[in-house]
PDB file of C-alpha atoms in Angstrom:
ATOM      1  CA  MET A   1    -129.648  81.490 159.425  1.00 50.00           C
ATOM      2  CA  GLN A   2    -130.389  84.794 157.708  1.00 52.00           C
ATOM      3  CA  LEU A   3    -126.731  85.204 156.857  1.00 52.00           C
ATOM      4  CA  GLY A   4    -126.763  81.821 155.125  1.00 54.00           C
ATOM      5  CA  LEU A   5    -129.787  82.758 153.026  1.00 53.00           C
ATOM      6  CA  VAL A   6    -128.118  85.990 151.943  1.00 47.00           C
ATOM      7  CA  ALA A   7    -124.973  84.121 150.917  1.00 54.00           C
ATOM      8  CA  LEU A   8    -127.043  81.600 148.956  1.00 54.00           C
ATOM      9  CA  ALA A   9    -128.872  84.403 147.132  1.00 52.00           C
ATOM     10  CA  VAL A  10    -125.585  86.077 146.198  1.00 47.00           C
ATOM     11  CA  VAL A  11    -124.244  82.822 144.781  1.00 48.00           C
ATOM     12  CA  PHE A  12    -127.452  82.259 142.769  1.00 53.00           C
ATOM     13  CA  LEU A  13    -127.447  85.765 141.269  1.00 49.00           C
ATOM     14  CA  SER A  14    -123.779  85.486 140.397  1.00 57.00           C
ATOM     15  CA  SER A  15    -124.377  82.236 138.550  1.00 56.00           C
ATOM     16  CA  MET A  16    -127.278  83.793 136.592  1.00 56.00           C
ATOM     17  CA  GLY A  17    -125.120  86.750 135.523  1.00 54.00           C
ATOM     18  CA  TYR A  18    -122.358  84.423 134.410  1.00 47.00           C
ATOM     19  CA  ASN A  19    -124.774  82.352 132.304  1.00 51.00           C
ATOM     20  CA  ASN A  20    -126.177  85.479 130.624  1.00 53.00           C
ATOM     21  CA  SER A  21    -122.716  86.811 129.853  1.00 51.00           C
ATOM     22  CA  LEU A  22    -121.779  83.397 128.468  1.00 43.00           C
ATOM     23  CA  LYS A  23    -124.809  83.418 126.153  1.00 49.00           C
ATOM     24  CA  VAL A  24    -123.991  86.929 124.942  1.00 44.00           C
ATOM     25  CA  SER A  25    -120.383  86.037 124.228  1.00 46.00           C
ATOM     26  CA  ARG A  26    -121.477  82.886 122.405  1.00 48.00           C
ATOM     27  CA  GLY A  27    -123.943  84.914 120.359  1.00 46.00           C
ATOM     28  CA  ARG A  28    -121.263  87.415 119.450  1.00 45.00           C
ATOM     29  CA  ARG A  29    -118.910  84.632 118.421  1.00 43.00           C
ATOM     30  CA  HIS A  30    -121.694  83.046 116.377  1.00 42.00           C
ATOM     31  CA  ARG A  31    -122.511  86.268 114.518  1.00 39.00           C
ATOM     32  CA  HIS A  32    -118.837  86.928 113.890  1.00 38.00           C
ATOM     33  CA  THR A  33    -118.380  83.457 112.478  1.00 33.00           C
ATOM     34  CA  SER A  34    -121.430  83.771 110.161  1.00 36.00           C
ATOM     35  CA  THR A  35    -120.017  86.907 108.540  1.00 37.00           C
ATOM     36  CA  GLU A  36    -116.668  85.255 107.925  1.00 40.00           C
ATOM     37  CA  VAL A  37    -118.189  82.288 106.104  1.00 35.00           C
ATOM     38  CA  PRO A  38    -119.230  83.489 102.581  1.00 48.00           C
ATOM     39  CA  PRO A  39    -122.793  82.553 101.678  1.00 52.00           C
ATOM     40  CA  SER A  40    -123.491  80.594  98.509  1.00 63.00           C
ATOM     41  CA  CYS A  41    -123.367  83.021  95.541  1.00 78.00           C
ATOM     42  CA  SER A  42    -125.976  82.925  92.797  1.00 78.00           C
ATOM     43  CA  SER A  43    -125.118  82.137  89.183  1.00 82.00           C
ATOM     44  CA  GLY A  44    -122.594  84.514  87.639  1.00 88.00           C
ATOM     45  CA  CYS A  45    -121.321  85.978  90.920  1.00 89.00           C
ATOM     46  CA  GLU A  46    -117.659  86.083  91.852  1.00 88.00           C
ATOM     47  CA  SER A  47    -118.315  87.543  95.297  1.00 89.00           C
ATOM     48  CA  CYS A  48    -121.457  88.266  97.275  1.00 88.00           C
ATOM     49  CA  SER A  49    -122.884  88.969 100.706  1.00 86.00           C
ATOM     50  CA  GLU A  50    -125.883  87.569 102.515  1.00 82.00           C
ATOM     51  CA  TYR A  51    -127.535  90.970 102.756  1.00 82.00           C
ATOM     52  CA  ASN A  52    -126.588  92.693  99.447  1.00 84.00           C
ATOM     53  CA  GLY A  53    -126.440  89.713  97.094  1.00 88.00           C
ATOM     54  CA  CYS A  54    -123.832  89.843  94.324  1.00 90.00           C
ATOM     55  CA  THR A  55    -121.137  92.467  94.761  1.00 89.00           C
ATOM     56  CA  LYS A  56    -118.953  91.396  91.829  1.00 90.00           C
ATOM     57  CA  CYS A  57    -119.912  89.531  88.656  1.00 92.00           C
ATOM     58  CA  ARG A  58    -117.887  87.300  86.401  1.00 91.00           C
ATOM     59  CA  PRO A  59    -116.256  88.883  83.313  1.00 89.00           C
ATOM     60  CA  ARG A  60    -118.617  90.081  80.539  1.00 90.00           C
ATOM     61  CA  LEU A  61    -121.658  89.989  82.846  1.00 93.00           C
ATOM     62  CA  PHE A  62    -123.538  93.077  84.016  1.00 94.00           C
ATOM     63  CA  ILE A  63    -124.466  93.759  87.621  1.00 92.00           C
ATOM     64  CA  LEU A  64    -127.993  95.053  88.226  1.00 92.00           C
ATOM     65  CA  LEU A  65    -128.960  96.573  91.573  1.00 90.00           C
ATOM     66  CA  GLU A  66    -132.561  95.679  92.397  1.00 86.00           C
ATOM     67  CA  ARG A  67    -134.134  98.028  94.941  1.00 83.00           C
ATOM     68  CA  SER A  68    -136.576  96.933  97.615  1.00 79.00           C
ATOM     69  CA  GLU A  69    -137.458  99.898  99.827  1.00 78.00           C
ATOM     70  CA  ILE A  70    -134.073 100.970 101.221  1.00 81.00           C
ATOM     71  CA  ARG A  71    -132.295  97.713 100.393  1.00 82.00           C
ATOM     72  CA  GLN A  72    -130.278  97.020  97.224  1.00 84.00           C
ATOM     73  CA  THR A  73    -129.558  93.504  96.010  1.00 88.00           C
ATOM     74  CA  GLY A  74    -127.033  92.792  93.252  1.00 91.00           C
ATOM     75  CA  VAL A  75    -127.860  90.379  90.411  1.00 91.00           C
ATOM     76  CA  CYS A  76    -125.566  89.311  87.553  1.00 93.00           C
ATOM     77  CA  LEU A  77    -127.035  89.265  84.021  1.00 93.00           C
ATOM     78  CA  ALA A  78    -125.767  88.571  80.498  1.00 93.00           C
ATOM     79  CA  THR A  79    -127.833  91.479  79.113  1.00 93.00           C
ATOM     80  CA  CYS A  80    -129.564  94.385  80.778  1.00 93.00           C
ATOM     81  CA  PRO A  81    -133.388  94.251  81.019  1.00 93.00           C
ATOM     82  CA  VAL A  82    -135.802  96.595  79.246  1.00 91.00           C
ATOM     83  CA  GLY A  83    -135.474 100.114  80.578  1.00 92.00           C
ATOM     84  CA  TYR A  84    -131.759  99.726  81.301  1.00 94.00           C
ATOM     85  CA  TYR A  85    -128.601 100.043  79.215  1.00 94.00           C
ATOM     86  CA  GLY A  86    -125.195  98.505  79.820  1.00 94.00           C
ATOM     87  CA  ILE A  87    -122.006 100.399  80.632  1.00 92.00           C
ATOM     88  CA  ARG A  88    -118.733  98.479  80.403  1.00 91.00           C
ATOM     89  CA  ASN A  89    -115.469  99.529  82.017  1.00 88.00           C
ATOM     90  CA  ARG A  90    -112.358  97.929  83.388  1.00 87.00           C
ATOM     91  CA  ASP A  91    -113.598  97.476  86.952  1.00 86.00           C
ATOM     92  CA  VAL A  92    -117.276  96.552  86.609  1.00 90.00           C
ATOM     93  CA  ASN A  93    -120.046  96.308  84.018  1.00 93.00           C
ATOM     94  CA  ARG A  94    -123.260  97.935  85.224  1.00 92.00           C
ATOM     95  CA  CYS A  95    -126.892  98.068  84.129  1.00 94.00           C
ATOM     96  CA  THR A  96    -127.993 101.697  84.378  1.00 93.00           C
ATOM     97  CA  GLN A  97    -131.626 102.767  84.308  1.00 92.00           C
ATOM     98  CA  CYS A  98    -132.736 104.805  81.310  1.00 93.00           C
ATOM     99  CA  LYS A  99    -133.738 108.323  82.374  1.00 92.00           C
ATOM    100  CA  ILE A 100    -134.619 109.880  78.995  1.00 92.00           C
ATOM    101  CA  GLU A 101    -138.033 111.521  79.124  1.00 92.00           C
ATOM    102  CA  ASN A 102    -140.913 109.335  77.823  1.00 93.00           C
ATOM    103  CA  CYS A 103    -138.476 106.562  76.854  1.00 94.00           C
ATOM    104  CA  ALA A 104    -139.273 102.874  77.374  1.00 93.00           C
ATOM    105  CA  ASP A 105    -135.876 101.482  76.344  1.00 94.00           C
ATOM    106  CA  CYS A 106    -132.584 103.115  75.434  1.00 93.00           C
ATOM    107  CA  PHE A 107    -129.193 102.332  73.936  1.00 93.00           C
ATOM    108  CA  SER A 108    -127.210 104.847  75.959  1.00 92.00           C
ATOM    109  CA  ARG A 109    -127.632 107.763  78.336  1.00 91.00           C
ATOM    110  CA  THR A 110    -128.690 110.087  75.490  1.00 92.00           C
ATOM    111  CA  PHE A 111    -130.244 107.813  72.820  1.00 94.00           C
ATOM    112  CA  CYS A 112    -133.705 106.239  73.138  1.00 94.00           C
ATOM    113  CA  THR A 113    -134.463 103.177  71.006  1.00 92.00           C
ATOM    114  CA  LYS A 114    -138.124 102.731  71.985  1.00 92.00           C
ATOM    115  CA  CYS A 115    -140.563 105.394  73.116  1.00 93.00           C
ATOM    116  CA  LYS A 116    -143.538 104.882  75.364  1.00 92.00           C
ATOM    117  CA  GLU A 117    -146.757 103.859  73.635  1.00 91.00           C
ATOM    118  CA  GLY A 118    -148.348 106.598  71.528  1.00 90.00           C
ATOM    119  CA  LEU A 119    -145.184 108.692  71.150  1.00 93.00           C
ATOM    120  CA  TYR A 120    -143.018 109.284  68.074  1.00 92.00           C
ATOM    121  CA  SER A 121    -139.296 108.580  67.859  1.00 92.00           C
ATOM    122  CA  TYR A 122    -136.746 110.848  66.170  1.00 91.00           C
ATOM    123  CA  ILE A 123    -132.953 110.834  66.592  1.00 90.00           C
ATOM    124  CA  GLY A 124    -133.099 109.036  69.943  1.00 92.00           C
ATOM    125  CA  ARG A 125    -135.794 111.290  71.455  1.00 93.00           C
ATOM    126  CA  CYS A 126    -139.554 110.953  71.968  1.00 94.00           C
ATOM    127  CA  TYR A 127    -142.234 113.418  70.823  1.00 93.00           C
ATOM    128  CA  HIS A 128    -146.009 113.645  70.937  1.00 92.00           C
ATOM    129  CA  SER A 129    -145.978 114.448  67.184  1.00 90.00           C
ATOM    130  CA  CYS A 130    -143.316 114.533  64.480  1.00 89.00           C
ATOM    131  CA  PRO A 131    -141.364 117.816  64.344  1.00 88.00           C
ATOM    132  CA  GLU A 132    -141.990 120.246  61.475  1.00 83.00           C
ATOM    133  CA  GLY A 133    -140.749 118.989  58.115  1.00 77.00           C
ATOM    134  CA  LEU A 134    -140.904 115.341  59.177  1.00 84.00           C
ATOM    135  CA  THR A 135    -143.416 112.569  58.612  1.00 82.00           C
ATOM    136  CA  THR A 136    -143.923 108.960  59.669  1.00 82.00           C
ATOM    137  CA  ILE A 137    -142.713 106.100  57.503  1.00 72.00           C
ATOM    138  CA  ASN A 138    -144.770 103.002  56.686  1.00 65.00           C
ATOM    139  CA  SER A 139    -147.320 103.785  59.425  1.00 71.00           C
ATOM    140  CA  THR A 140    -144.657 103.396  62.117  1.00 79.00           C
ATOM    141  CA  MET A 141    -143.980 105.717  65.027  1.00 87.00           C
ATOM    142  CA  GLU A 142    -140.648 106.859  63.561  1.00 88.00           C
ATOM    143  CA  CYS A 143    -140.258 110.366  62.119  1.00 88.00           C
ATOM    144  CA  VAL A 144    -138.309 110.823  58.869  1.00 81.00           C
ATOM    145  CA  VAL A 145    -137.568 113.685  56.491  1.00 77.00           C
ATOM    146  CA  GLN A 146    -140.214 114.212  53.819  1.00 73.00           C
ATOM    147  CA  CYS A 147    -138.779 113.104  50.488  1.00 74.00           C
ATOM    148  CA  GLU A 148    -139.784 113.386  46.807  1.00 77.00           C
ATOM    149  CA  LEU A 149    -137.888 111.502  44.106  1.00 82.00           C
ATOM    150  CA  GLY A 150    -137.556 112.425  40.439  1.00 86.00           C
ATOM    151  CA  GLU A 151    -137.940 110.318  37.278  1.00 89.00           C
ATOM    152  CA  TRP A 152    -136.059 107.081  36.704  1.00 91.00           C
ATOM    153  CA  SER A 153    -132.836 107.279  34.697  1.00 92.00           C
ATOM    154  CA  GLN A 154    -132.112 105.087  31.665  1.00 92.00           C
ATOM    155  CA  TRP A 155    -131.114 101.491  32.319  1.00 92.00           C
ATOM    156  CA  GLY A 156    -127.359 101.111  32.683  1.00 91.00           C
ATOM    157  CA  PRO A 157    -125.148  98.575  30.864  1.00 90.00           C
ATOM    158  CA  CYS A 158    -125.508  94.872  31.501  1.00 91.00           C
ATOM    159  CA  MET A 159    -122.885  93.939  34.094  1.00 90.00           C
ATOM    160  CA  LYS A 160    -121.722  91.037  36.215  1.00 89.00           C
ATOM    161  CA  LYS A 161    -119.264  91.402  39.098  1.00 87.00           C
ATOM    162  CA  ASN A 162    -118.627  95.007  38.007  1.00 86.00           C
ATOM    163  CA  LYS A 163    -117.557  93.869  34.533  1.00 84.00           C
ATOM    164  CA  THR A 164    -119.180  94.341  31.137  1.00 84.00           C
ATOM    165  CA  CYS A 165    -117.486  91.353  29.483  1.00 85.00           C
ATOM    166  CA  GLY A 166    -116.961  87.638  29.984  1.00 82.00           C
ATOM    167  CA  PHE A 167    -120.583  86.617  30.671  1.00 85.00           C
ATOM    168  CA  LYS A 168    -123.890  85.937  28.979  1.00 86.00           C
ATOM    169  CA  LYS A 169    -126.376  86.886  31.732  1.00 90.00           C
ATOM    170  CA  GLY A 170    -125.979  89.698  34.237  1.00 91.00           C
ATOM    171  CA  ASN A 171    -127.801  92.612  35.861  1.00 93.00           C
ATOM    172  CA  GLN A 172    -128.441  96.223  34.987  1.00 93.00           C
ATOM    173  CA  SER A 173    -129.690  99.039  37.201  1.00 94.00           C
ATOM    174  CA  ARG A 174    -131.223 102.472  37.142  1.00 94.00           C
ATOM    175  CA  ARG A 175    -131.805 105.133  39.804  1.00 93.00           C
ATOM    176  CA  ARG A 176    -133.709 108.263  40.629  1.00 90.00           C
ATOM    177  CA  GLU A 177    -132.553 111.218  42.699  1.00 88.00           C
ATOM    178  CA  PRO A 178    -134.363 113.420  45.257  1.00 82.00           C
ATOM    179  CA  THR A 179    -135.970 116.436  43.621  1.00 78.00           C
ATOM    180  CA  GLN A 180    -134.651 118.691  46.398  1.00 64.00           C
ATOM    181  CA  PRO A 181    -132.291 118.319  49.372  1.00 59.00           C
ATOM    182  CA  PRO A 182    -133.782 117.661  52.840  1.00 54.00           C
ATOM    183  CA  SER A 183    -134.642 120.571  55.090  1.00 48.00           C
ATOM    184  CA  PRO A 184    -131.641 121.813  57.109  1.00 47.00           C
ATOM    185  CA  ALA A 185    -133.881 122.458  60.139  1.00 42.00           C
ATOM    186  CA  THR A 186    -132.680 121.128  63.450  1.00 37.00           C
ATOM    187  CA  VAL A 187    -134.576 119.573  66.327  1.00 38.00           C
ATOM    188  CA  THR A 188    -133.347 119.792  69.940  1.00 39.00           C
ATOM    189  CA  GLY A 189    -129.905 120.766  68.733  1.00 39.00           C
ATOM    190  CA  HIS A 190    -129.456 117.711  66.469  1.00 43.00           C
ATOM    191  CA  ALA A 191    -129.048 117.999  62.721  1.00 41.00           C
ATOM    192  CA  SER A 192    -131.988 116.752  60.686  1.00 43.00           C
ATOM    193  CA  ALA A 193    -131.428 113.119  59.744  1.00 44.00           C
ATOM    194  CA  SER A 194    -131.550 112.616  55.985  1.00 49.00           C
ATOM    195  CA  THR A 195    -133.427 109.499  54.944  1.00 57.00           C
ATOM    196  CA  CYS A 196    -134.136 111.076  51.546  1.00 70.00           C
ATOM    197  CA  ALA A 197    -131.603 109.017  49.616  1.00 77.00           C
ATOM    198  CA  PRO A 198    -131.463 108.060  45.926  1.00 85.00           C
ATOM    199  CA  GLU A 199    -133.460 104.957  45.029  1.00 88.00           C
ATOM    200  CA  THR A 200    -131.946 102.178  42.914  1.00 92.00           C
ATOM    201  CA  GLU A 201    -133.724  99.438  40.962  1.00 93.00           C
ATOM    202  CA  SER A 202    -132.129  96.437  39.232  1.00 93.00           C
ATOM    203  CA  ARG A 203    -133.199  93.703  36.831  1.00 94.00           C
ATOM    204  CA  LYS A 204    -131.685  90.716  35.059  1.00 93.00           C
ATOM    205  CA  CYS A 205    -130.309  91.134  31.541  1.00 93.00           C
ATOM    206  CA  THR A 206    -128.840  89.010  28.742  1.00 90.00           C
ATOM    207  CA  VAL A 207    -125.960  89.993  26.472  1.00 87.00           C
ATOM    208  CA  GLN A 208    -126.854  89.482  22.803  1.00 81.00           C
ATOM    209  CA  LYS A 209    -123.269  88.654  21.843  1.00 78.00           C
ATOM    210  CA  ARG A 210    -120.817  87.451  24.450  1.00 74.00           C
ATOM    211  CA  VAL A 211    -117.831  89.766  24.742  1.00 72.00           C
ATOM    212  CA  PRO A 212    -114.643  88.098  26.036  1.00 75.00           C
ATOM    213  CA  CYS A 213    -112.453  89.746  28.678  1.00 75.00           C
ATOM    214  CA  GLY A 214    -108.712  90.233  29.116  1.00 65.00           C
ATOM    215  CA  LYS A 215    -106.494  87.722  27.300  1.00 60.00           C
ATOM    216  CA  ASP A 216    -109.503  86.041  25.747  1.00 59.00           C
ATOM    217  CA  TYR A 217    -110.436  89.370  24.183  1.00 55.00           C
ATOM    218  CA  GLU A 218    -106.889  89.954  22.923  1.00 54.00           C
ATOM    219  CA  ARG A 219    -106.715  86.445  21.464  1.00 60.00           C
ATOM    220  CA  THR A 220    -110.083  86.890  19.736  1.00 57.00           C
ATOM    221  CA  VAL A 221    -108.989  90.197  18.194  1.00 49.00           C
ATOM    222  CA  LEU A 222    -105.668  88.696  17.073  1.00 57.00           C
ATOM    223  CA  GLU A 223    -107.413  85.744  15.476  1.00 59.00           C
ATOM    224  CA  HIS A 224    -109.768  88.120  13.722  1.00 53.00           C
ATOM    225  CA  LEU A 225    -106.902  90.242  12.421  1.00 51.00           C
ATOM    226  CA  GLN A 226    -105.028  87.167  11.315  1.00 62.00           C
ATOM    227  CA  ALA A 227    -108.091  85.894   9.489  1.00 57.00           C
ATOM    228  CA  VAL A 228    -108.578  89.255   7.805  1.00 54.00           C
ATOM    229  CA  GLY A 229    -104.872  89.434   6.946  1.00 58.00           C
ATOM    230  CA  LEU A 230    -104.879  85.983   5.321  1.00 54.00           C
ATOM    231  CA  SER A 231    -107.938  86.863   3.304  1.00 56.00           C
ATOM    232  CA  GLN A 232    -106.306  90.016   2.055  1.00 61.00           C
ATOM    233  CA  MET A 233    -103.120  88.123   1.198  1.00 57.00           C
ATOM    234  CA  LEU A 234    -105.094  85.545  -0.799  1.00 55.00           C
ATOM    235  CA  ARG A 235    -106.953  88.321  -2.568  1.00 60.00           C
ATOM    236  CA  VAL A 236    -103.676  90.030  -3.473  1.00 56.00           C
ATOM    237  CA  VAL A 237    -102.172  86.745  -4.710  1.00 53.00           C
ATOM    238  CA  ILE A 238    -105.218  86.044  -6.878  1.00 54.00           C
ATOM    239  CA  GLN A 239    -105.145  89.560  -8.282  1.00 61.00           C
ATOM    240  CA  GLN A 240    -101.439  89.320  -9.046  1.00 62.00           C
ATOM    241  CA  THR A 241    -101.836  85.884 -10.644  1.00 59.00           C
ATOM    242  CA  THR A 242    -104.732  87.104 -12.752  1.00 55.00           C
ATOM    243  CA  SER A 243    -102.749  90.120 -13.893  1.00 60.00           C
ATOM    244  CA  VAL A 244     -99.742  87.999 -14.887  1.00 56.00           C
ATOM    245  CA  TYR A 245    -101.952  85.514 -16.726  1.00 51.00           C
ATOM    246  CA  ALA A 246    -103.741  88.303 -18.594  1.00 52.00           C
ATOM    247  CA  ALA A 247    -100.451  89.920 -19.586  1.00 59.00           C
ATOM    248  CA  SER A 248     -99.152  86.619 -20.935  1.00 57.00           C
ATOM    249  CA  ILE A 249    -102.236  86.135 -23.078  1.00 48.00           C
ATOM    250  CA  ASN A 250    -101.947  89.650 -24.472  1.00 52.00           C
ATOM    251  CA  THR A 251     -98.305  89.030 -25.383  1.00 57.00           C
ATOM    252  CA  ILE A 252     -99.106  85.804 -27.202  1.00 51.00           C
ATOM    253  CA  CYS A 253    -102.013  87.314 -29.054  1.00 51.00           C
ATOM    254  CA  SER A 254    -100.007  90.307 -30.210  1.00 52.00           C
TER     255      SER A 254
END
């Protein structure tokens, strides 16, 4: 009787172990199968994983790695968000975080396009105040070279399409030059950017007498010369006729 109970217990335990091993093997097969089946990729992805999101984007799109604690998830974007700049290469286009000091948005690894609030921008860098020799322009937070311009020049000739003939109404311009060149001082190793450029002003003008161009001008001159030549010929003929007539009268009278 006791021997039978022992045998029954052995059979029961063996069946329990078999069931557990069967469940484990099924679980392993299930997990293996789930990794082989690619999950549905989000918009713009060419390949992705369930845990890391997009791993490769479609051409021309940038991949951005969003961090959540120790996990990184890839997202495909047409343009990089504020605080990031795009880097394109043959293998992958990436959004890289801007790491320039006090910069809110940047164009590249070394050039800031927007500083944090309250800071001044100059040649892709951010400052608490404009460097020496520079000033702000139009109450903005951009530093420029201080500039003084001289007197206006005389108005230039009336022109149209870079020509001074063949039109009735055109434009004329004048300009004024900086009184002195910008300071050659440098800031953080960069040459001082010159925004002190000559200033030009233009206005509409009207030609008092239309001057023809090219063949029209040559034809006008020729017609004028011909007219003058005919007048001179007529004058000569009249003078000669008058002289002959006067000589004839003198001969008769004598």
